[in-house]
Short mmCIF file of N, CA and C in Angstrom, two decimals:
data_model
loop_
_atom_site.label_atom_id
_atom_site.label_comp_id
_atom_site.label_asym_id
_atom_site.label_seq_id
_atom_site.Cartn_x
_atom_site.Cartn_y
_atom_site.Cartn_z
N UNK A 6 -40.64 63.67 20.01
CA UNK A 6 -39.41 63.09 20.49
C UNK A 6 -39.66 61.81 21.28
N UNK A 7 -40.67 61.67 21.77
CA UNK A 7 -40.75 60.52 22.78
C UNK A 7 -41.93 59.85 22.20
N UNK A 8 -41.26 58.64 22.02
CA UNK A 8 -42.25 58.22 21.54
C UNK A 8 -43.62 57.10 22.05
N UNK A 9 -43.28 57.02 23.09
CA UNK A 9 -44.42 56.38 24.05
C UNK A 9 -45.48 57.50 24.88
N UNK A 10 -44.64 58.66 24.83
CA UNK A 10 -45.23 59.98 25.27
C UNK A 10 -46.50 59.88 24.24
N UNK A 11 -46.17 60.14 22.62
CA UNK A 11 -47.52 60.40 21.90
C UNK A 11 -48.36 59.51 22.37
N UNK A 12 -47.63 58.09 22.08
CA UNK A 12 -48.90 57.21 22.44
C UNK A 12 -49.74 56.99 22.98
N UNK A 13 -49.26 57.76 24.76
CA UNK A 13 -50.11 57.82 25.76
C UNK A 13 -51.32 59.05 25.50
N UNK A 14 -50.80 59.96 24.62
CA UNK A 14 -51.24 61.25 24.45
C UNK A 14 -52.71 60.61 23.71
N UNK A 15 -52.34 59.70 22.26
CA UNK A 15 -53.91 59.73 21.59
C UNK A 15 -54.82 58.83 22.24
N UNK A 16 -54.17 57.97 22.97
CA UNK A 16 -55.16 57.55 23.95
C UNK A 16 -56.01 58.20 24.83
N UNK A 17 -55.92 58.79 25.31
CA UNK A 17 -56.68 59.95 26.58
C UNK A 17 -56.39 59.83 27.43
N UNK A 18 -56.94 60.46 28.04
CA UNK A 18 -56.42 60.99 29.87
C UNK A 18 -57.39 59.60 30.13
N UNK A 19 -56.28 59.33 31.81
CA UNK A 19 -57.35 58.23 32.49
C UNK A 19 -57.95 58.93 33.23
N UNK A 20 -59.51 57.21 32.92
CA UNK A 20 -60.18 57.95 33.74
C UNK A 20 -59.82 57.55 34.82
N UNK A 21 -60.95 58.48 35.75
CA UNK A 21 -60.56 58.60 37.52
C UNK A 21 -61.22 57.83 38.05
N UNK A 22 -60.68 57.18 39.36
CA UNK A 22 -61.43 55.71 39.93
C UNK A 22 -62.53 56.95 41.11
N UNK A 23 -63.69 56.08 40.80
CA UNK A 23 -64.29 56.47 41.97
C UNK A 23 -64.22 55.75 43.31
N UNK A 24 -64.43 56.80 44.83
CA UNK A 24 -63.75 56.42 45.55
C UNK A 24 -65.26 55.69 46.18
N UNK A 25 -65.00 54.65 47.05
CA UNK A 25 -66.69 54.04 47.57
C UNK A 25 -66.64 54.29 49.11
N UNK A 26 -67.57 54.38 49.14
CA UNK A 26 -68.37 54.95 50.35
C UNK A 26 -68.38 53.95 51.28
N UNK A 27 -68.18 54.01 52.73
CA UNK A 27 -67.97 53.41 53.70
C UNK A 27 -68.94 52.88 53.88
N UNK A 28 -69.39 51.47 54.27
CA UNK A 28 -70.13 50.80 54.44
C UNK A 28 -71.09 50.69 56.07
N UNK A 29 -72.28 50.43 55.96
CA UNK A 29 -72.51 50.57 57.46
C UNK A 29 -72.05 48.76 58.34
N UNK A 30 -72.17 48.94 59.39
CA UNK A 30 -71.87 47.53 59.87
C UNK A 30 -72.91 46.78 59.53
N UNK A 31 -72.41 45.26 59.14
CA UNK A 31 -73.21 44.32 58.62
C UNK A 31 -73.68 43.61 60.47
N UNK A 32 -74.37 42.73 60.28
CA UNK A 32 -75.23 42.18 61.69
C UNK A 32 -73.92 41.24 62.14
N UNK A 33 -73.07 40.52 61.22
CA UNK A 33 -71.96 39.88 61.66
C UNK A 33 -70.88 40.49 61.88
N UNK A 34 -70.94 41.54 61.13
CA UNK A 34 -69.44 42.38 62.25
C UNK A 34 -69.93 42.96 63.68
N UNK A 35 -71.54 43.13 63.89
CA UNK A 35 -72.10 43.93 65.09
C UNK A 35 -72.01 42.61 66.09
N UNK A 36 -72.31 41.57 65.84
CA UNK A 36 -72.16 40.30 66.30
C UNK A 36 -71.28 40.02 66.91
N UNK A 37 -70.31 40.18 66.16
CA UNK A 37 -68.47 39.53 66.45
C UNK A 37 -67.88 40.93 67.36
N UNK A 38 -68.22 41.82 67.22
CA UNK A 38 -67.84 43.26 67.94
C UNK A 38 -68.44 43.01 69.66
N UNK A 39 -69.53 42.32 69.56
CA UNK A 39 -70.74 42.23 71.20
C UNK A 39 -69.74 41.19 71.66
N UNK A 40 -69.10 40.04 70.94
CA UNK A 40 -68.99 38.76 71.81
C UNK A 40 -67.34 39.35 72.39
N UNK A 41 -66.99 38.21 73.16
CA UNK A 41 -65.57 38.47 73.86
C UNK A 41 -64.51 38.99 73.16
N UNK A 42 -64.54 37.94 72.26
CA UNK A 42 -63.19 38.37 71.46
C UNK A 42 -63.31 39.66 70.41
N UNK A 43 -64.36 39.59 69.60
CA UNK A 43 -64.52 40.85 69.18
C UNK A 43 -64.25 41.86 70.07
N UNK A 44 -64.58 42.35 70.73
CA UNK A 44 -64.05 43.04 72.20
C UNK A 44 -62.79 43.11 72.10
N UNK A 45 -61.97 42.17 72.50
CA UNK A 45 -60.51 42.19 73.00
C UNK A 45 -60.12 42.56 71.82
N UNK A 46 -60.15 42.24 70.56
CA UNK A 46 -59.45 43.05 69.75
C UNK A 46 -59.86 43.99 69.62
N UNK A 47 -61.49 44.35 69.45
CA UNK A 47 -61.90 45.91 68.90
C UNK A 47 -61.17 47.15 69.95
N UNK A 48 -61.66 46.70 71.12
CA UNK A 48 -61.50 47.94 71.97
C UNK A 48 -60.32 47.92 72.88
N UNK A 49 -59.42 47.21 72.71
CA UNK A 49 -57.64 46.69 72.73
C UNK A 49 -58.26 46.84 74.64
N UNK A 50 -58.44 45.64 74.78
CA UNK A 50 -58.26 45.09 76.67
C UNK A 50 -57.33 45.40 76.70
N UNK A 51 -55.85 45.03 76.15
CA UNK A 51 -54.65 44.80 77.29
C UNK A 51 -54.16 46.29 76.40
N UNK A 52 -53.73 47.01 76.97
CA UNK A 52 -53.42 48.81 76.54
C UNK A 52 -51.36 48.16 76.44
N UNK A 53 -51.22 49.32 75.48
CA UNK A 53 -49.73 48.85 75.52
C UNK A 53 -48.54 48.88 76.89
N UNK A 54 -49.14 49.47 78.34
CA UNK A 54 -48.21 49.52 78.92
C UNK A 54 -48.36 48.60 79.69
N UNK A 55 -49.73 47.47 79.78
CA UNK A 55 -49.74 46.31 80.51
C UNK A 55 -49.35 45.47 79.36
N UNK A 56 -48.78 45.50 78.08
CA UNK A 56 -48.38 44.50 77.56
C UNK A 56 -46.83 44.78 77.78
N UNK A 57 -46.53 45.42 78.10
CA UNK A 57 -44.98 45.90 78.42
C UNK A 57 -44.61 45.50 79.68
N UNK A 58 -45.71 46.00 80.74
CA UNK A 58 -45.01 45.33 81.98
C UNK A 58 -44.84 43.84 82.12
N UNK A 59 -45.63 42.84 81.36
CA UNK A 59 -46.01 41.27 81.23
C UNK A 59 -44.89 41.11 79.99
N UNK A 60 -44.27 41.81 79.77
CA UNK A 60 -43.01 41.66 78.90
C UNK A 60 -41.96 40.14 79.65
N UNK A 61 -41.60 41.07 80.66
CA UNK A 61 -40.30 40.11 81.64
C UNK A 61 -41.14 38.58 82.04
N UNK A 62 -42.44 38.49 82.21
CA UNK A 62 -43.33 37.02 82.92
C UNK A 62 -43.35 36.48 81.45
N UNK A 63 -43.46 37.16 80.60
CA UNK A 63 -43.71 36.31 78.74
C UNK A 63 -42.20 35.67 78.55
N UNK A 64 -41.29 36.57 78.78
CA UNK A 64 -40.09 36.04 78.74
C UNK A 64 -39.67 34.79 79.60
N UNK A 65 -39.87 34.91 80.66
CA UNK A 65 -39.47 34.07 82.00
C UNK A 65 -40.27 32.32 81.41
N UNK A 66 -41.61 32.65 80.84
CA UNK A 66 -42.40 31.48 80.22
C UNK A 66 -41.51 31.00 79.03
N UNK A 67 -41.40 31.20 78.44
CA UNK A 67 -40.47 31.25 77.24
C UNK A 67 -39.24 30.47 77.32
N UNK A 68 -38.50 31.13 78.23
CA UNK A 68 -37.16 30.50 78.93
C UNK A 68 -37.50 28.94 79.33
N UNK A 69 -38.65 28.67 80.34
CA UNK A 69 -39.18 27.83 80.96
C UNK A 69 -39.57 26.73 80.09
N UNK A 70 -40.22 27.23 78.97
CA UNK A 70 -40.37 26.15 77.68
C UNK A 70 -39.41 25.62 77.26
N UNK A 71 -38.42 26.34 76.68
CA UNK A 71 -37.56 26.37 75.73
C UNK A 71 -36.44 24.86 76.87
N UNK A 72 -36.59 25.08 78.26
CA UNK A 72 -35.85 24.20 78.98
C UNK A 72 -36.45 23.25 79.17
N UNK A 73 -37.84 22.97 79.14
CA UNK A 73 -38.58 21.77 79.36
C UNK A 73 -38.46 21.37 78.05
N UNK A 74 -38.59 21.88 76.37
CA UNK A 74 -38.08 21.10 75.61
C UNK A 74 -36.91 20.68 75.70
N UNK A 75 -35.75 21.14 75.99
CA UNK A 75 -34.37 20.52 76.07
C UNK A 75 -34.27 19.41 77.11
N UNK A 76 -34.95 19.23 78.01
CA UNK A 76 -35.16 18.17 79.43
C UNK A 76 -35.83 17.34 78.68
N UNK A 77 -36.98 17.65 77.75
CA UNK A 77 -37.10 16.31 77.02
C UNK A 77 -36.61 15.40 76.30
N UNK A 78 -35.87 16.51 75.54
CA UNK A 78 -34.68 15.93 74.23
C UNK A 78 -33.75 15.56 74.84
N UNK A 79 -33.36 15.66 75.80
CA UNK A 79 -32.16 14.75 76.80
C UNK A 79 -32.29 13.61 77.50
N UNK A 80 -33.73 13.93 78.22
CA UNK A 80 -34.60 12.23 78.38
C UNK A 80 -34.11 11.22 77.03
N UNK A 81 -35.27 11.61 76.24
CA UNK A 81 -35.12 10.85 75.36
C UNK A 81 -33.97 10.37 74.48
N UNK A 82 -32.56 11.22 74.35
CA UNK A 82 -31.41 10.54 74.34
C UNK A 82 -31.19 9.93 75.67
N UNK A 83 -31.01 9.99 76.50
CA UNK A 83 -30.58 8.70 77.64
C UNK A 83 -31.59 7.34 77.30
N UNK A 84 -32.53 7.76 76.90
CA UNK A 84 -33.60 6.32 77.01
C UNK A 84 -32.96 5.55 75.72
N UNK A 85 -32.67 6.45 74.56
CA UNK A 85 -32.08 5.41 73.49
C UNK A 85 -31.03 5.21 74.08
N UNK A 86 -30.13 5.60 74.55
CA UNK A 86 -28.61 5.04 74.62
C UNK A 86 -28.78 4.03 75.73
N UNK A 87 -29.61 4.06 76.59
CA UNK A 87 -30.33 2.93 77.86
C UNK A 87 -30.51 1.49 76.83
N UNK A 88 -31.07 1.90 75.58
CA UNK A 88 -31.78 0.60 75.40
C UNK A 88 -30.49 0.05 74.18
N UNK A 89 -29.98 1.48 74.00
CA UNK A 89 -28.80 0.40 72.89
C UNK A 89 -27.77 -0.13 73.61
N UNK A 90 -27.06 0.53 75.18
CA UNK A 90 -26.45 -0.10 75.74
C UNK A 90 -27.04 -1.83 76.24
N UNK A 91 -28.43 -1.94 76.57
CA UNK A 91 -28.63 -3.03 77.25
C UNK A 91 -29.51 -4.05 76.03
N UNK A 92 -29.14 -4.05 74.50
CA UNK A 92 -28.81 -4.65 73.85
C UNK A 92 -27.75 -5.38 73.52
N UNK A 93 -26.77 -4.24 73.77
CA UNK A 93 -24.88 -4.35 73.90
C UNK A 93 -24.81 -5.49 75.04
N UNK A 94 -25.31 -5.58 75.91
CA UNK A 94 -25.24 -6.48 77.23
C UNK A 94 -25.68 -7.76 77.17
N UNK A 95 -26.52 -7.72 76.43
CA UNK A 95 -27.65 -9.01 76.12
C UNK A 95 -26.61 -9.58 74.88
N UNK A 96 -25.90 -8.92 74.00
CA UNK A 96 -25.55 -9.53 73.18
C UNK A 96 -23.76 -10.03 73.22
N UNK A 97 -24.03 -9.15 74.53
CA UNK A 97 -22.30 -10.02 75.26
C UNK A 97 -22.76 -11.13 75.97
N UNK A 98 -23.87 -11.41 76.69
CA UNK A 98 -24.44 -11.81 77.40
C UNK A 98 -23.93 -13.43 76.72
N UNK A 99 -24.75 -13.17 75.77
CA UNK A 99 -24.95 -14.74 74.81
C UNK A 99 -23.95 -15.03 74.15
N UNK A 100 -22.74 -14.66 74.03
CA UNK A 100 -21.57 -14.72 73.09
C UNK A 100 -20.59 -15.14 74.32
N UNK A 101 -20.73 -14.84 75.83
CA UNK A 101 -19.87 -15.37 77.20
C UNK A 101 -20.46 -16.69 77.42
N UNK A 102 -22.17 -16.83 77.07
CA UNK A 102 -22.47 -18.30 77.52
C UNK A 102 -21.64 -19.29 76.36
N UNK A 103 -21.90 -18.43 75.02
CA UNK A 103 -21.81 -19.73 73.95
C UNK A 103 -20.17 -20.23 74.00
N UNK A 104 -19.36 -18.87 74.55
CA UNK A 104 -17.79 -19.21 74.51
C UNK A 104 -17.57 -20.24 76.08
N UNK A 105 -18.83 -20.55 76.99
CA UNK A 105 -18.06 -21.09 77.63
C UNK A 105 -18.42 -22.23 77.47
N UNK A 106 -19.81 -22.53 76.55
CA UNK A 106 -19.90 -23.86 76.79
C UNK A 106 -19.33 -24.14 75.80
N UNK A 107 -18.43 -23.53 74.55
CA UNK A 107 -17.86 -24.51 73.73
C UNK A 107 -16.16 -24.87 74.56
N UNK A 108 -15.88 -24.20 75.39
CA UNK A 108 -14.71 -24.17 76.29
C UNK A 108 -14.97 -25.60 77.18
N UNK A 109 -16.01 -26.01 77.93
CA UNK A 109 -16.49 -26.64 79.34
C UNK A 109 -16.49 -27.96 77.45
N UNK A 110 -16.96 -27.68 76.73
CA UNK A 110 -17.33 -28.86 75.41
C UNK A 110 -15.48 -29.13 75.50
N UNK A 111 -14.79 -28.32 74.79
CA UNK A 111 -13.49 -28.59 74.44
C UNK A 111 -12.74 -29.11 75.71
N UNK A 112 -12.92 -29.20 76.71
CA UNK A 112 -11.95 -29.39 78.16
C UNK A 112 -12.29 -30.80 78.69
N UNK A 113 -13.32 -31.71 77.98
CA UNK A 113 -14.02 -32.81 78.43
C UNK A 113 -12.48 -33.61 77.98
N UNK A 114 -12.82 -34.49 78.66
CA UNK A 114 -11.64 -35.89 78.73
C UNK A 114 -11.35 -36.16 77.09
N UNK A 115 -12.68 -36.24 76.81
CA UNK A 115 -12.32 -37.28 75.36
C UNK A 115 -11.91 -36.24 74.61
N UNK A 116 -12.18 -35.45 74.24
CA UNK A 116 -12.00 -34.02 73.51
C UNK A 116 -10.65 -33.79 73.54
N UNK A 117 -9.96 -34.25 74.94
CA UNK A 117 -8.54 -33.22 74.87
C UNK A 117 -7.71 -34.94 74.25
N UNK A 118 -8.16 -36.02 74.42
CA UNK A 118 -7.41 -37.04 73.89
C UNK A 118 -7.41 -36.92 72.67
N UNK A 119 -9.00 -36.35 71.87
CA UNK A 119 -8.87 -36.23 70.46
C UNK A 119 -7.53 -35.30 70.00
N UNK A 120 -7.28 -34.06 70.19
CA UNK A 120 -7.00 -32.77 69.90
C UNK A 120 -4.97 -33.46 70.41
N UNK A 121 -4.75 -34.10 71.43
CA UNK A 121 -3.43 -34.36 71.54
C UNK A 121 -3.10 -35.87 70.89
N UNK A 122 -3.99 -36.72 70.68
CA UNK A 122 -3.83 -38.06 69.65
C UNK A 122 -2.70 -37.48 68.31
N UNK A 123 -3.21 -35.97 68.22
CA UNK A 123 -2.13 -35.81 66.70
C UNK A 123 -0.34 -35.73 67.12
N UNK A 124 -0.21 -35.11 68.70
CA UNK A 124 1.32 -35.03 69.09
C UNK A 124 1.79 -36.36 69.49
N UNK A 125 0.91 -37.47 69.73
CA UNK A 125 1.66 -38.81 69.78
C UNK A 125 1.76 -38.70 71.31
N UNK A 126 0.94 -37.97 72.29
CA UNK A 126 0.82 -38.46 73.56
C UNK A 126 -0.52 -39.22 73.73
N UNK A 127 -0.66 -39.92 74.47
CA UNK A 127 -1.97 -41.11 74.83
C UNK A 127 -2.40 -41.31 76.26
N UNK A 128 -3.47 -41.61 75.97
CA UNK A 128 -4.22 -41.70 77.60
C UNK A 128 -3.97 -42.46 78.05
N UNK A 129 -3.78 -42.31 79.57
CA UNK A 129 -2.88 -43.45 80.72
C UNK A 129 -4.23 -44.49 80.64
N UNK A 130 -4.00 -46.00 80.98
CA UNK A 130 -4.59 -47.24 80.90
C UNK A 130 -4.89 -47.43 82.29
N UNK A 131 -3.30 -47.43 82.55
CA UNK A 131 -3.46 -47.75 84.32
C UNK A 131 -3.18 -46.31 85.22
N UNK A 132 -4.23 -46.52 86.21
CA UNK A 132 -4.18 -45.85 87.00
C UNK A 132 -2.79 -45.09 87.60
N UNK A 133 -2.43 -43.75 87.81
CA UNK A 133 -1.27 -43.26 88.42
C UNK A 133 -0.76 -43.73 89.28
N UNK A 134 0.41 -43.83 89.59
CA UNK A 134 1.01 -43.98 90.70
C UNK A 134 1.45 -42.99 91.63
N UNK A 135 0.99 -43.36 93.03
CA UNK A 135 1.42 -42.51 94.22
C UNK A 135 2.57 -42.44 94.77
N UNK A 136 3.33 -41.59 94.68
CA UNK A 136 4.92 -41.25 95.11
C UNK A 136 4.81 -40.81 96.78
N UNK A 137 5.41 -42.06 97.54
CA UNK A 137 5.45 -41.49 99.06
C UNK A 137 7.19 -41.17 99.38
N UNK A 138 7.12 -39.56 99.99
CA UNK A 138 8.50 -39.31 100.19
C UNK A 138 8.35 -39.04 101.67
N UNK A 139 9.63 -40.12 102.04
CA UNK A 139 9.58 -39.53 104.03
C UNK A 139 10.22 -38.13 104.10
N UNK A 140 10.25 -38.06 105.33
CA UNK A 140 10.69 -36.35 105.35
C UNK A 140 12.21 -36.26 105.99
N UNK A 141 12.83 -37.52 106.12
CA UNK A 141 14.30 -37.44 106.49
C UNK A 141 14.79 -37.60 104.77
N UNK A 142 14.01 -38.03 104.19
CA UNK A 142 14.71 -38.24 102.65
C UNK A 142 14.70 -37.08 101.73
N UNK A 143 14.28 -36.61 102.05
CA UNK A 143 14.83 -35.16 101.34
C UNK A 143 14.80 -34.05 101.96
#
């Protein structure tokens, strides 16, 4: 009836894995076992209930990081917005000089005779005249 069943059937039984035999320590695991760290992991220094009590000080570090990165990343936005504002300044800076000297340019004598020559008023020849009023006369 099944037909992957026979198949497995004229094949044979598997064989069985043999299991291997534990090895003795090599001179570099006896090595790495003598020095410090081999140590601290082999023979567990910190036992689980001093890693539990150093739970709340791991945390407290943690916290402490996590805010000295954010104190940095906030530095460093103020320092860009420092330097794009006092670009902004520099570039009002030069756009107030250039508007005034074309203003102090446009306000010169000859300049304003050019610019009103088109309404048909003209520059006085002779000097103004001084109007003296006594003070019983008006």
């Amino acid at each position: 009836m099944n037909k992957f069943r026979a198949d497995e059937e004229e094949i044979g039984p598997e064989p069985e894995l043999k299991v291997k035999t534990e090895k003795t320590k090599s001179e570099d695991d006896r090595k790495f076992s003598e020095t410090f760290i081999g140590k601290f992991f082999t023979e567990g220094v910190i036992s689980k209930e001093a890693a539990t009590d150093a739970l709340p000080y791991l945390c407290f570090l943690a916290l402490l990081g996590m805010i000295y990165i954010a104190n940095s990343h906030f530095a460093v936005n103020n320092v860009r917005r420092i330097d794009k504002l006092n670009k902004e300044v520099k570039e009002l800076r030069w756009e107030y000089k250039s508007l005034k000297a074309d203003l102090m340019f446009k306000s010169k004598l000859t300049e304003v005779a050019k610019k009103v020559d088109t309404l048909g008023i003209k520059e006085l020849i002779e000097p103004p005249k001084k109007l003296i009023v006594k003070s019983d006369e008006y």
